[in-house]
PDB file of C-alpha atoms in Angstrom:
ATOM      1  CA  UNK A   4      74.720  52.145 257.807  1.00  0.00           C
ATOM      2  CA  UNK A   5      78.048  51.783 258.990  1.00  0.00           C
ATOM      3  CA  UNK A   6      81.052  53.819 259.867  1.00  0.00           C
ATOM      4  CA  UNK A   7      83.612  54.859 257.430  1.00  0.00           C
ATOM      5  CA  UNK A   8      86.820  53.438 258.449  1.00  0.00           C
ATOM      6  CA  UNK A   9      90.125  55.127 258.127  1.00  0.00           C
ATOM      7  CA  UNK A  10      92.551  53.823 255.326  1.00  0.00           C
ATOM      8  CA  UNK A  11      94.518  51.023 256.150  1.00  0.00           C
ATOM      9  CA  UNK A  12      98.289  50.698 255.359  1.00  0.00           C
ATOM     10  CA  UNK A  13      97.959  49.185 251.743  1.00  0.00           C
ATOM     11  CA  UNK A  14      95.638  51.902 251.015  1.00  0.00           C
ATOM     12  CA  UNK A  15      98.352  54.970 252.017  1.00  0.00           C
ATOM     13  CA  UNK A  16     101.434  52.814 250.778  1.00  0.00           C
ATOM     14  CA  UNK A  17      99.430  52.839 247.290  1.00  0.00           C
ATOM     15  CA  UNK A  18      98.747  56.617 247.499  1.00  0.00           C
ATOM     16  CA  UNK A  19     102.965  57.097 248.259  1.00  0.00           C
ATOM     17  CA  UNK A  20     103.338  54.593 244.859  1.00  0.00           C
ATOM     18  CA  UNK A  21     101.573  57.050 243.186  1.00  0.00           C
ATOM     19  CA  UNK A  22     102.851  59.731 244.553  1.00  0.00           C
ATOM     20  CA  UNK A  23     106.595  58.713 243.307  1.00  0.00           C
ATOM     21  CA  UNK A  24     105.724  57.853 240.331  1.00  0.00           C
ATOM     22  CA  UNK A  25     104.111  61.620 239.900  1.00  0.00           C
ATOM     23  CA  UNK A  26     107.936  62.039 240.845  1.00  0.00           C
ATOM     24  CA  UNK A  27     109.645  59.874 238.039  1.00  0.00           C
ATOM     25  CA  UNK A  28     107.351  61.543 235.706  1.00  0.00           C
ATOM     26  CA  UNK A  29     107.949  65.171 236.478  1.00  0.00           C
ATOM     27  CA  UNK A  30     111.947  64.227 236.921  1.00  0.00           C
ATOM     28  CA  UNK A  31     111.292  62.584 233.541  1.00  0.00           C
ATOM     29  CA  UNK A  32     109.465  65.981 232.041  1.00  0.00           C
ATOM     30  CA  UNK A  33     112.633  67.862 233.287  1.00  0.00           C
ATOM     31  CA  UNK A  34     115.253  65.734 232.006  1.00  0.00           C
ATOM     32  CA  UNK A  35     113.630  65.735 228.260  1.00  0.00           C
ATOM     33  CA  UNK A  36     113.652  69.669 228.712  1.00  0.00           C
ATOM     34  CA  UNK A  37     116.979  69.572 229.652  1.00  0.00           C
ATOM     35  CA  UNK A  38     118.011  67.963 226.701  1.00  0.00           C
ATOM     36  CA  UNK A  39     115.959  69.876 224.319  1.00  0.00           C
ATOM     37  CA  UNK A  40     117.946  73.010 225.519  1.00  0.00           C
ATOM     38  CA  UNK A  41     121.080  71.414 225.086  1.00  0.00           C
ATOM     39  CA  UNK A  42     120.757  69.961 221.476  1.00  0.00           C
ATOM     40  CA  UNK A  43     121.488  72.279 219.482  1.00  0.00           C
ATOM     41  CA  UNK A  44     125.156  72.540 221.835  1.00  0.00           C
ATOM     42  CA  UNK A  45     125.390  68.845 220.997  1.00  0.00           C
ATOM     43  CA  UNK A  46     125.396  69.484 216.859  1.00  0.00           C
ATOM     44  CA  UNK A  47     127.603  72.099 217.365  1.00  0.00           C
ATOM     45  CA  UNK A  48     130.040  70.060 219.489  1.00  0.00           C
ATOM     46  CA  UNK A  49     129.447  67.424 216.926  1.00  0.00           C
ATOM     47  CA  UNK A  50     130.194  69.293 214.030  1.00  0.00           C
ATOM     48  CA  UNK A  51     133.667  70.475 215.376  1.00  0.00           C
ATOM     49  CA  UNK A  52     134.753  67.123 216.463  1.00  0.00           C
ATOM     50  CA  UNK A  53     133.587  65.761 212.775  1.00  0.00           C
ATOM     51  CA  UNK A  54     135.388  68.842 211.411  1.00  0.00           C
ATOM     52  CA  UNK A  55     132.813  70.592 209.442  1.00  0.00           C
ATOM     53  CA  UNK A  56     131.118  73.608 210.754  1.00  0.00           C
ATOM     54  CA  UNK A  57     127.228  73.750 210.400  1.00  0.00           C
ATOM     55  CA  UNK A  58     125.512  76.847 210.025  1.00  0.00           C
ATOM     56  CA  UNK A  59     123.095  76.385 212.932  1.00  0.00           C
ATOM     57  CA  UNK A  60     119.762  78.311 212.536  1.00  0.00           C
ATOM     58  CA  UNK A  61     118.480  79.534 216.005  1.00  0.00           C
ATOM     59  CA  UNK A  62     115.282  80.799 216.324  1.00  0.00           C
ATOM     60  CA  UNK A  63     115.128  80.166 220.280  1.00  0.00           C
ATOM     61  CA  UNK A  64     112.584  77.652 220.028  1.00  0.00           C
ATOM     62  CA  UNK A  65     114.290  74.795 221.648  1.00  0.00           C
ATOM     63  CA  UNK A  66     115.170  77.342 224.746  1.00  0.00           C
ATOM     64  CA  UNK A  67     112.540  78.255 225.845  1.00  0.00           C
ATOM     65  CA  UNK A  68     110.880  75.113 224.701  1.00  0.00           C
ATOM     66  CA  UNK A  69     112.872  73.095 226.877  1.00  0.00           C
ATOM     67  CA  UNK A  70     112.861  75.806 229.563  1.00  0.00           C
ATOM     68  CA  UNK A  71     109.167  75.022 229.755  1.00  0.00           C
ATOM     69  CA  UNK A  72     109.124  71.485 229.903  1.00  0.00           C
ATOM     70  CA  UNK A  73     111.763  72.276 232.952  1.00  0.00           C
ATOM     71  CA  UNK A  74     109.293  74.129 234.682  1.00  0.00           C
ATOM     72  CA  UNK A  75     106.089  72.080 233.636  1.00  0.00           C
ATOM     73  CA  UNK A  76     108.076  69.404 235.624  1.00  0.00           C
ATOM     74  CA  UNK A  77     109.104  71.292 238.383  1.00  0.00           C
ATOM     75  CA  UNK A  78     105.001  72.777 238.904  1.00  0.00           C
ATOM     76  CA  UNK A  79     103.976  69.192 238.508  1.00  0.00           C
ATOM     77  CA  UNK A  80     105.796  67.738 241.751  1.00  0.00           C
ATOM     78  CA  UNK A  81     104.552  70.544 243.560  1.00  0.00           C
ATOM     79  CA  UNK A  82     100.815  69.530 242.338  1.00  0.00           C
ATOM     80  CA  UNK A  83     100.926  65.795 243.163  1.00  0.00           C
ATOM     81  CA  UNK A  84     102.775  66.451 246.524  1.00  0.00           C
ATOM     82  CA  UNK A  85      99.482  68.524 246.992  1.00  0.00           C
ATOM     83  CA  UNK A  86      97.510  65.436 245.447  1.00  0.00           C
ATOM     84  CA  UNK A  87      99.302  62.885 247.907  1.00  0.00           C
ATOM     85  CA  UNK A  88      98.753  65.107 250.965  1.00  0.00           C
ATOM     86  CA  UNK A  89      94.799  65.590 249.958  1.00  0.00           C
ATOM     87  CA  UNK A  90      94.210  61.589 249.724  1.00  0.00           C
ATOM     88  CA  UNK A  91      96.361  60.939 252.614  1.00  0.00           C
ATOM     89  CA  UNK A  92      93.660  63.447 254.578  1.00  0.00           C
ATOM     90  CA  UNK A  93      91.193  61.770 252.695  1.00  0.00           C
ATOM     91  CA  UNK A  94      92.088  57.938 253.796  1.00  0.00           C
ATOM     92  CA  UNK A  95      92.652  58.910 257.036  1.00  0.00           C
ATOM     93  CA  UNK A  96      89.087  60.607 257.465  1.00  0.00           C
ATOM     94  CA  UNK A  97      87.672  57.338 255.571  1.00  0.00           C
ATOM     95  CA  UNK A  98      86.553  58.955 252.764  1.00  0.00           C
ATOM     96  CA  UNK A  99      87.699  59.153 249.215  1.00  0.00           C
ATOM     97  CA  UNK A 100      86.970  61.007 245.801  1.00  0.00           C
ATOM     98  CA  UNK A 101      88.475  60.647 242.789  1.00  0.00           C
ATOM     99  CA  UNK A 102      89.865  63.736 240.968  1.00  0.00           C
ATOM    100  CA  UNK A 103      91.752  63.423 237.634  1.00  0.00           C
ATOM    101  CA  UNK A 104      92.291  66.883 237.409  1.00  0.00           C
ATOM    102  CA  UNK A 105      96.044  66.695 237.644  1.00  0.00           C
ATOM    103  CA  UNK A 106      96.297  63.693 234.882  1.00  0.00           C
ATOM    104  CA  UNK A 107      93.710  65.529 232.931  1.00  0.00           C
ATOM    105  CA  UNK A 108      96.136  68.909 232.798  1.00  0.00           C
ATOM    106  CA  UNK A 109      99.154  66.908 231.880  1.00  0.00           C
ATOM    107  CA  UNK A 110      98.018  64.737 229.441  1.00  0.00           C
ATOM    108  CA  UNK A 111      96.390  67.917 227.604  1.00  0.00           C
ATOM    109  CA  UNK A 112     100.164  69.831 228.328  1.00  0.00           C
ATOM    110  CA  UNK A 113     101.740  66.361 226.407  1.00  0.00           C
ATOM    111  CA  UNK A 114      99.667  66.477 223.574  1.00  0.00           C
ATOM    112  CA  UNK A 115     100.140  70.231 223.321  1.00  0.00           C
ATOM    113  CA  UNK A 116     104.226  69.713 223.012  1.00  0.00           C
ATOM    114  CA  UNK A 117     104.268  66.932 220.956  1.00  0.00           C
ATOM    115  CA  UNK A 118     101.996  68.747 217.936  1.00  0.00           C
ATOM    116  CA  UNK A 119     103.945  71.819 218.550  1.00  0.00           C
ATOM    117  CA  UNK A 120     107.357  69.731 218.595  1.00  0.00           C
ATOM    118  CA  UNK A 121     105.766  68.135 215.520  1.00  0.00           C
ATOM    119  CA  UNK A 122     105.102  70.741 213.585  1.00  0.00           C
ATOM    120  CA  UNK A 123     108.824  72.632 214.789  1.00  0.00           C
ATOM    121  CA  UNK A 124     110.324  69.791 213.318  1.00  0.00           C
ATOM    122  CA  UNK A 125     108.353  69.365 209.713  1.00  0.00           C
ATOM    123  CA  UNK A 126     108.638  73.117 209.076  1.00  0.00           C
ATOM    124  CA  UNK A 127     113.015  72.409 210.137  1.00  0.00           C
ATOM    125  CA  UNK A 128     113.505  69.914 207.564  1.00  0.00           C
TER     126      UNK A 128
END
């Protein structure tokens, strides 16, 4: 049986890919909260520059909705910096195991908005 061998550089220059593109998508999970707080602000501004004023109904959804996704963002950076410093340890020790926990959580936390994004927006119309 032979020795493990440490990672070599296209194995940790893959794991820092990854790890920036766990970046993009929590920057991109912060942005679309960002937004959802600031809608309603837009149909308001909207309405004024169109001339007609809308009767806005706020139930504080789309606050603390977005408010949230801000922070679902913000938690996962922290997680895959965690992720990238684990397989980084990993590689260098020769070793590796897989672990989808991280995708696993976030894909669940997706689906979870988007039906209850769904269903804010049939029971709105």
């Amino acid at each position: 049986m032979e020795p493990k061998k440490p990672g070599g550089p296209a194995d940790h220059l893959a794991n820092e890919r990854t790890f920036l593109a766990w970046v993009r998508t929590s920057i991109g999970i912060m942005a679309f909260g960002f937004v959802v707080v600031k809608f309603s602000l837009f149909v308001k501004q909207l309405s004024l520059m169109l001339g007609k004023e809308m009767e806005l109904r706020s139930t504080g959804l789309s606050a603390l909705t977005g408010i949230t996704l801000v922070a679902v963002g913000a938690v996962t950076v922290i997680f895959s910096w965690f992720r990238y410093r684990n397989i980084e340890k990993q590689l260098n020790e020769g070793k590796y195991a897989h672990s989808s926990g991280l995708l696993t959580a976030l894909t669940g936390f997706i689906f979870l908005v988007s039906v209850l994004l769904i269903v804010y927006l049939v029971e709105s119309t």
